[in-house]
Short mmCIF file of C-alpha atoms and ligand atoms in Angstrom, two decimals:
data_model
loop_
_atom_site.label_atom_id
_atom_site.label_comp_id
_atom_site.label_asym_id
_atom_site.label_seq_id
_atom_site.Cartn_x
_atom_site.Cartn_y
_atom_site.Cartn_z
CA UNK A 1 123.53 24.57 76.25
CA UNK A 2 124.75 28.16 76.46
CA UNK A 3 125.87 29.77 73.24
CA UNK A 4 127.84 32.93 72.64
CA UNK A 5 124.51 34.66 72.14
CA UNK A 6 122.73 33.29 75.21
CA UNK A 7 121.20 35.84 77.54
CA UNK A 8 120.26 38.02 74.56
CA UNK A 9 116.83 38.25 73.01
CA UNK A 10 117.02 36.22 69.77
CA UNK A 11 116.98 38.56 66.79
CA UNK A 12 117.83 38.07 63.11
CA UNK A 13 119.61 40.71 61.05
CA UNK A 14 120.70 40.53 57.42
CA UNK A 15 121.06 42.74 54.38
CA UNK A 16 121.44 42.93 50.62
CA UNK A 17 123.32 45.59 48.67
CA UNK A 18 121.38 47.60 46.08
CA UNK A 19 124.38 47.46 43.77
CA UNK A 20 123.30 45.25 40.91
CA UNK A 21 120.72 42.77 39.77
CA UNK A 22 119.12 40.72 42.54
CA UNK A 23 120.02 37.22 41.39
CA UNK A 24 119.36 33.59 42.21
CA UNK A 25 122.40 33.47 44.55
CA UNK A 26 120.94 36.32 46.61
CA UNK A 27 117.56 34.60 46.56
CA UNK A 28 118.62 31.09 47.57
CA UNK A 29 121.56 32.11 49.76
CA UNK A 30 119.74 34.89 51.57
CA UNK A 31 116.21 36.12 50.75
CA UNK A 32 114.48 32.73 50.77
CA UNK A 33 115.97 32.06 54.18
CA UNK A 34 115.02 35.53 55.42
CA UNK A 35 111.43 34.63 54.60
CA UNK A 36 111.64 31.32 56.47
CA UNK A 37 113.10 32.91 59.60
CA UNK A 38 110.11 35.21 60.04
CA UNK A 39 108.13 32.34 61.53
CA UNK A 40 110.44 31.84 64.47
CA UNK A 41 112.29 35.12 65.05
CA UNK A 42 112.03 38.88 65.19
CA UNK A 43 113.80 39.96 62.02
CA UNK A 44 115.47 43.12 60.78
CA UNK A 45 116.13 43.16 57.02
CA UNK A 46 118.12 45.97 55.50
CA UNK A 47 118.89 47.29 52.04
CA UNK A 48 122.52 48.17 52.69
CA UNK A 49 122.98 51.26 50.54
CA UNK A 50 125.93 52.56 52.59
CA UNK A 51 127.76 49.35 51.67
CA UNK A 52 126.86 49.75 48.00
CA UNK A 53 128.65 53.12 47.73
CA UNK A 54 131.98 51.60 48.73
CA UNK A 55 132.28 51.22 44.96
CA UNK A 56 130.96 53.80 42.47
CA UNK A 57 127.16 53.90 42.07
CA UNK A 58 125.25 56.11 39.67
CA UNK A 59 122.84 58.01 41.97
CA UNK A 60 119.83 57.43 39.71
CA UNK A 61 120.54 53.71 39.46
CA UNK A 62 121.18 53.46 43.22
CA UNK A 63 117.72 54.87 43.94
CA UNK A 64 116.14 52.41 41.50
CA UNK A 65 118.11 49.43 42.84
CA UNK A 66 117.23 50.30 46.44
CA UNK A 67 113.56 50.07 45.50
CA UNK A 68 114.22 46.90 43.50
CA UNK A 69 115.82 45.06 46.44
CA UNK A 70 112.98 46.22 48.68
CA UNK A 71 110.48 44.96 46.11
CA UNK A 72 112.32 41.61 46.03
CA UNK A 73 112.05 41.35 49.82
CA UNK A 74 108.33 42.05 49.79
CA UNK A 75 107.56 39.96 46.69
CA UNK A 76 109.41 36.97 48.14
CA UNK A 77 107.24 37.12 51.26
CA UNK A 78 108.91 39.31 53.86
CA UNK A 79 106.13 40.93 55.85
CA UNK A 80 106.94 44.55 56.82
CA UNK A 81 103.94 44.69 59.14
CA UNK A 82 105.55 42.04 61.36
CA UNK A 83 109.26 42.61 60.77
CA UNK A 84 111.53 45.56 60.05
CA UNK A 85 112.46 46.41 56.44
CA UNK A 86 114.45 49.60 55.75
CA UNK A 87 117.43 51.08 53.97
CA UNK A 88 120.59 51.56 55.96
CA UNK A 89 121.29 55.23 55.17
CA UNK A 90 118.04 56.30 56.88
CA UNK A 91 119.33 55.08 60.25
CA UNK A 92 122.44 57.11 61.06
CA UNK A 93 123.32 54.85 64.00
CA UNK A 94 124.86 52.37 61.51
CA UNK A 95 127.48 54.88 60.38
CA UNK A 96 128.11 56.17 63.90
CA UNK A 97 128.65 52.70 65.34
CA UNK A 98 130.82 51.76 62.35
CA UNK A 99 133.17 54.63 63.21
CA UNK A 100 133.49 53.39 66.77
CA UNK A 101 134.11 49.85 65.48
CA UNK A 102 136.82 51.21 63.17
CA UNK A 103 138.57 52.11 66.40
CA UNK A 104 138.07 48.59 67.82
CA UNK A 105 138.97 46.55 64.70
CA UNK A 106 142.65 46.13 63.89
CA UNK A 107 144.27 46.91 60.52
CA UNK A 108 145.60 43.34 60.39
CA UNK A 109 142.10 41.88 60.70
CA UNK A 110 140.71 43.97 57.85
CA UNK A 111 143.78 43.38 55.70
CA UNK A 112 143.03 39.67 55.70
CA UNK A 113 139.52 40.03 54.22
CA UNK A 114 139.40 38.15 50.92
CA UNK A 115 136.43 40.18 49.63
CA UNK A 116 138.49 43.38 49.89
CA UNK A 117 141.39 41.73 48.07
CA UNK A 118 139.05 40.43 45.33
CA UNK A 119 137.16 43.67 44.85
CA UNK A 120 140.17 46.00 45.14
CA UNK A 121 142.12 43.76 42.76
CA UNK A 122 145.55 44.89 41.66
CA UNK A 123 144.65 48.55 41.96
CA UNK A 124 144.45 48.59 45.78
CA UNK A 125 145.74 52.14 46.09
CA UNK A 126 142.70 53.33 44.18
CA UNK A 127 140.10 51.41 46.23
CA UNK A 128 137.92 53.55 48.51
CA UNK A 129 138.69 53.67 52.23
CA UNK A 130 135.06 52.57 52.67
CA UNK A 131 135.70 49.34 50.77
CA UNK A 132 138.51 48.53 53.21
CA UNK A 133 136.38 49.41 56.25
CA UNK A 134 133.30 47.57 54.90
CA UNK A 135 133.45 44.81 57.56
CA UNK A 136 133.31 47.36 60.41
CA UNK A 137 130.10 48.74 58.93
CA UNK A 138 128.72 45.23 58.59
CA UNK A 139 129.53 44.59 62.26
CA UNK A 140 127.70 47.83 63.12
CA UNK A 141 124.66 46.78 61.06
CA UNK A 142 124.32 43.58 63.03
CA UNK A 143 125.34 44.76 66.48
CA UNK A 144 123.26 47.97 66.43
CA UNK A 145 120.36 45.54 66.99
CA UNK A 146 122.37 43.17 69.21
CA UNK A 147 121.29 40.58 66.64
CA UNK A 148 122.00 36.98 67.54
CA UNK A 149 121.53 35.24 64.16
CA UNK A 150 122.63 36.27 60.69
CA UNK A 151 121.47 34.27 57.64
CA UNK A 152 124.02 34.80 54.85
CA UNK A 153 125.60 33.04 51.90
CA UNK A 154 128.93 31.29 52.31
CA UNK A 155 130.86 34.29 50.88
CA UNK A 156 130.01 36.35 53.97
CA UNK A 157 131.40 33.84 56.49
CA UNK A 158 134.71 35.66 56.93
CA UNK A 159 132.97 39.00 57.53
CA UNK A 160 130.72 37.38 60.13
CA UNK A 161 133.78 36.05 61.93
CA UNK A 162 135.15 39.57 61.97
CA UNK A 163 131.89 40.85 63.46
CA UNK A 164 132.32 38.31 66.26
CA UNK A 165 135.93 39.42 66.76
CA UNK A 166 134.86 43.05 67.05
CA UNK A 167 132.05 42.19 69.49
CA UNK A 168 134.40 40.08 71.58
CA UNK A 169 137.15 42.70 71.69
CA UNK A 170 134.65 45.41 72.63
CA UNK A 171 133.22 43.22 75.40
CA UNK A 172 136.69 42.49 76.74
CA UNK A 173 138.26 45.96 76.36
CA UNK A 174 135.33 47.60 78.13
CA UNK A 175 134.37 44.79 80.54
CA UNK A 176 134.97 47.04 83.58
CA UNK A 177 132.82 49.87 82.28
CA UNK A 178 130.08 47.52 81.03
CA UNK A 179 129.97 46.02 84.51
CA UNK A 180 130.08 49.39 86.31
CA UNK A 181 127.17 50.68 84.23
CA UNK A 182 125.26 47.39 84.71
CA UNK A 183 124.84 46.94 80.96
CA UNK A 184 126.08 43.35 80.51
CA UNK A 185 123.86 40.41 79.62
CA UNK A 186 124.21 36.64 79.73
CA UNK A 187 126.59 34.53 81.81
CA UNK A 188 129.62 36.57 80.65
CA UNK A 189 127.94 39.93 81.35
CA UNK A 190 128.79 40.93 77.77
CA UNK A 191 127.32 43.97 76.05
CA UNK A 192 127.23 42.46 72.57
CA UNK A 193 126.24 38.90 71.65
CA UNK A 194 128.58 36.97 69.37
CA UNK A 195 126.16 36.56 66.44
CA UNK A 196 125.79 33.13 64.90
CA UNK A 197 126.13 32.88 61.12
CA UNK A 198 123.36 30.78 59.59
CA UNK A 199 124.86 29.25 56.45
CA UNK A 200 122.77 26.20 55.73
CA UNK A 201 121.40 24.22 52.80
CA UNK A 202 122.65 23.20 49.37
CA UNK A 203 122.54 26.67 47.86
CA UNK A 204 124.72 28.72 50.20
CA UNK A 205 127.16 29.23 47.32
CA UNK A 206 125.36 29.33 43.99
CA UNK A 207 127.93 29.33 41.19
CA UNK A 208 127.97 31.12 37.85
CA UNK A 209 125.99 29.39 35.09
CA UNK A 210 128.98 29.98 32.78
CA UNK A 211 131.78 28.86 35.09
CA UNK A 212 131.26 26.42 37.98
CA UNK A 213 134.36 27.70 39.77
CA UNK A 214 133.05 31.28 40.12
CA UNK A 215 130.31 32.55 42.46
CA UNK A 216 127.11 33.76 40.81
CA UNK A 217 127.49 37.50 41.17
CA UNK A 218 125.82 40.73 40.16
CA UNK A 219 129.15 42.14 39.03
CA UNK A 220 129.86 39.34 36.50
CA UNK A 221 130.07 40.99 33.06
CA UNK A 222 128.04 38.16 31.50
CA UNK A 223 124.31 38.34 32.19
CA UNK A 224 124.12 34.69 31.08
CA UNK A 225 126.04 33.79 34.24
CA UNK A 226 123.07 34.46 36.51
CA UNK A 227 119.30 34.23 36.80
CA UNK A 228 118.00 37.65 37.83
CA UNK A 229 114.80 38.06 39.78
CA UNK A 230 113.80 40.57 37.10
CA UNK A 231 114.27 38.12 34.18
CA UNK A 232 111.16 37.17 32.23
CA UNK A 233 110.17 33.58 31.51
CA UNK A 234 112.02 33.43 28.17
CA UNK A 235 115.22 34.81 29.66
CA UNK A 236 115.13 32.32 32.53
CA UNK A 237 114.59 29.39 30.14
CA UNK A 238 117.30 30.62 27.75
CA UNK A 239 119.88 31.03 30.51
CA UNK A 240 119.22 27.53 31.90
CA UNK A 241 119.41 26.10 28.36
CA UNK A 242 122.74 27.84 27.75
CA UNK A 243 124.20 26.96 31.16
CA UNK A 244 127.61 25.33 30.84
CA UNK A 245 127.58 21.57 31.51
CA UNK A 246 129.59 18.54 30.49
CA UNK A 247 128.83 15.67 28.10
CA UNK A 248 128.14 12.97 30.73
CA UNK A 249 124.74 11.90 32.07
CA UNK A 250 123.91 12.63 35.71
CA UNK A 251 125.36 10.06 38.14
CA UNK A 252 123.60 8.30 41.01
CA UNK A 253 125.81 9.59 43.77
CA UNK A 254 126.94 13.07 44.85
CA UNK A 255 130.49 11.72 45.17
CA UNK A 256 130.58 11.41 41.38
CA UNK A 257 129.95 15.15 41.03
CA UNK A 258 133.12 16.16 42.86
CA UNK A 259 135.01 16.93 39.62
CA UNK A 260 131.95 18.22 37.75
CA UNK A 261 131.41 21.73 39.22
CA UNK A 262 128.85 22.88 36.63
CA UNK A 263 126.72 19.74 37.01
CA UNK A 264 126.95 19.97 40.80
CA UNK A 265 125.89 23.61 40.69
CA UNK A 266 122.76 22.83 38.65
CA UNK A 267 121.84 20.01 41.05
CA UNK A 268 122.33 22.36 44.01
CA UNK A 269 120.16 25.01 42.33
CA UNK A 270 117.42 22.45 41.70
CA UNK A 271 117.74 21.36 45.32
CA UNK A 272 117.53 24.94 46.62
CA UNK A 273 114.51 25.77 44.47
CA UNK A 274 112.62 22.55 45.25
CA UNK A 275 113.62 22.14 48.92
CA UNK A 276 114.75 18.59 48.14
CA UNK A 277 118.10 17.23 49.33
CA UNK A 278 120.70 17.17 46.49
CA UNK A 279 120.93 13.38 46.75
CA UNK A 280 117.15 13.09 46.25
CA UNK A 281 117.41 15.24 43.12
CA UNK A 282 120.15 12.97 41.79
CA UNK A 283 118.13 9.87 42.58
CA UNK A 284 115.28 11.32 40.52
CA UNK A 285 117.49 12.23 37.54
CA UNK A 286 120.23 9.56 37.71
CA UNK A 287 121.23 8.48 34.20
CA UNK A 288 119.49 11.44 32.55
CA UNK A 289 121.29 13.69 30.07
CA UNK A 290 121.27 17.44 30.50
CA UNK A 291 118.84 17.58 27.57
CA UNK A 292 116.31 16.09 29.98
CA UNK A 293 117.46 17.74 33.21
CA UNK A 294 117.73 21.32 31.92
CA UNK A 295 114.08 21.65 30.82
CA UNK A 296 112.98 20.33 34.22
CA UNK A 297 115.25 22.87 35.92
CA UNK A 298 113.98 25.68 33.67
CA UNK A 299 110.36 24.79 34.49
CA UNK A 300 111.14 24.76 38.19
CA UNK A 301 112.99 28.11 37.99
CA UNK A 302 110.10 29.68 36.09
CA UNK A 303 107.47 28.27 38.45
CA UNK A 304 109.37 29.51 41.51
CA UNK A 305 110.74 32.84 40.36
CA UNK A 306 108.09 34.16 37.97
CA UNK A 307 105.46 34.94 40.64
CA UNK A 308 108.14 36.87 42.54
CA UNK A 309 109.16 38.73 39.37
CA UNK A 310 105.57 39.70 38.59
CA UNK A 311 104.99 41.02 42.09
CA UNK A 312 108.31 42.89 42.01
CA UNK A 313 107.24 44.61 38.78
CA UNK A 314 103.95 45.64 40.37
CA UNK A 315 105.74 47.03 43.42
CA UNK A 316 108.35 48.86 41.38
CA UNK A 317 105.53 50.73 39.68
CA UNK A 318 104.34 51.81 43.13
CA UNK A 319 107.39 53.65 44.41
CA UNK A 320 105.31 55.64 46.93
CA UNK A 321 104.37 52.40 48.67
CA UNK A 322 107.92 51.02 48.61
CA UNK A 323 109.37 54.29 49.95
CA UNK A 324 106.72 54.38 52.70
CA UNK A 325 107.69 50.83 53.75
CA UNK A 326 111.34 51.91 53.99
CA UNK A 327 110.52 55.09 55.95
CA UNK A 328 108.33 53.20 58.41
CA UNK A 329 110.96 50.46 58.79
CA UNK A 330 113.65 53.07 59.43
CA UNK A 331 111.56 54.58 62.25
CA UNK A 332 111.22 51.15 63.85
CA UNK A 333 114.92 50.40 63.36
CA UNK A 334 115.89 53.67 65.06
CA UNK A 335 113.84 52.75 68.12
CA UNK A 336 116.07 49.68 68.52
CA UNK A 337 119.41 51.17 67.49
CA UNK A 338 119.33 54.50 69.37
CA UNK A 339 119.51 53.02 72.90
CA UNK A 340 122.36 50.75 71.81
CA UNK A 341 124.31 53.74 70.54
CA UNK A 342 123.59 55.63 73.77
CA UNK A 343 124.96 52.69 75.77
CA UNK A 344 128.02 52.26 73.57
CA UNK A 345 128.89 55.96 73.81
CA UNK A 346 128.53 55.84 77.58
CA UNK A 347 130.71 52.71 77.68
CA UNK A 348 133.38 54.48 75.59
CA UNK A 349 133.35 57.34 78.10
CA UNK A 350 131.88 60.13 75.97
CA UNK A 351 130.30 62.99 77.91
CA UNK A 352 126.71 63.65 76.91
N1 AQP B 1 126.26 33.25 44.58
C1 AQP B 1 125.73 33.31 45.78
N2 AQP B 1 125.28 32.18 46.39
C2 AQP B 1 124.70 32.23 47.63
N3 AQP B 1 124.54 33.38 48.32
C3 AQP B 1 124.96 34.53 47.73
N4 AQP B 1 124.92 35.81 48.13
C4 AQP B 1 125.46 36.60 47.17
N5 AQP B 1 125.85 35.85 46.14
C5 AQP B 1 125.56 34.56 46.45
C6 AQP B 1 124.38 36.24 49.41
O1 AQP B 1 123.44 37.29 49.16
C7 AQP B 1 123.48 38.19 50.27
C8 AQP B 1 123.61 39.59 49.77
O2 AQP B 1 124.78 39.75 49.02
P1 AQP B 1 125.34 41.21 48.85
O3 AQP B 1 124.32 42.06 48.27
O4 AQP B 1 125.92 41.67 50.11
O5 AQP B 1 126.46 41.23 47.85
P2 AQP B 1 127.43 40.26 47.28
O6 AQP B 1 127.64 39.05 48.09
O7 AQP B 1 128.64 41.08 47.03
O8 AQP B 1 126.60 39.95 45.97
P3 AQP B 1 127.18 39.81 44.56
O9 AQP B 1 126.11 39.60 43.63
O10 AQP B 1 128.21 38.75 44.60
O11 AQP B 1 127.78 41.19 44.21
P4 AQP B 1 129.26 41.52 43.87
O12 AQP B 1 129.73 40.54 42.84
O13 AQP B 1 129.18 42.91 43.36
O14 AQP B 1 130.03 41.41 45.13
C9 AQP B 1 124.65 37.77 51.16
O15 AQP B 1 124.11 37.02 52.25
C10 AQP B 1 125.46 36.89 50.27
O16 AQP B 1 126.17 35.91 51.01
#
């Protein structure tokens, strides 16, 4: 079977913003899957600091959070000696390609992005231009490596579709020049692959522990709404104990969780942490009250997350090592991104 990415060397790209606490949603929706993909793919994992500054960041906190996300990557098991780990601002090709993609993307496409609408809120006039153009930068992040696969949480699906739209429009608008320069790949002689989003598993949308209708998020004002990778054992246990639930015992079937978002969320979290299917978790706990299920979930969260937290703390005390990983990763990333930028500029018709 040919896919939109066939003809291209398989490569994974994904990123996390250093803009808040790294939480369980980031871990289950993204980082845990980044780790798994290392076995089968060449991977490029990025701390996307240029994305973070689309909303205000205190410079001192940004530096600390950049190291914290990097520490989370390494502590969770990403191996920087086999794959590329770096922060986005050290590789200027991201910003350069994003500008060119701003000239490919259409205002109408970006205006439809729900994340912009959510984050800009009612005060749209006061949102940064960068927040509006965020998806062009995300397309540049991925396509600077001609990446074919992008593991993300469900909330990034719309941005991934926009990346594909940008790649497709570029391939079509410049098909003649791509062909003339002999730069196309695959059956369609395209320059960019159409990257495949990888949104799989029960925990692609981890919800707030305080409100099952809201995504777990670093910008939620309530710290009780999320498990942070920096939480200690007592905090993890307390947050699971205080998680909102309902008064009914757990049912036997997933169908009976349809109108119980908080209960469904806790089952999905258990499933994501234990690598069991949600139905298997229910089968194990069917008929149990939350007074029995929550301690089991807390134990599982502590057993899974605490070793990562401990290693993150150790790494965050060794900023020289973390910074060296990022510098080395940036050098490797540049080796991949520079030729792509050279090609794209030639395709656009810039004289060099
Ligand atoms: N709740 C979530 N469930 C599953 N996956 C999630 N991701 C984020 N939240 C959840 C995934 O984590 C990756 C990195 O996310 P990001 O750093 O780009 O930022 P975000 O999605 O904006 O994270 P937050 O915490 O929700 O921050 P705010 O509230 O400030 O926007 C992505 O793959 C994302 O899908």
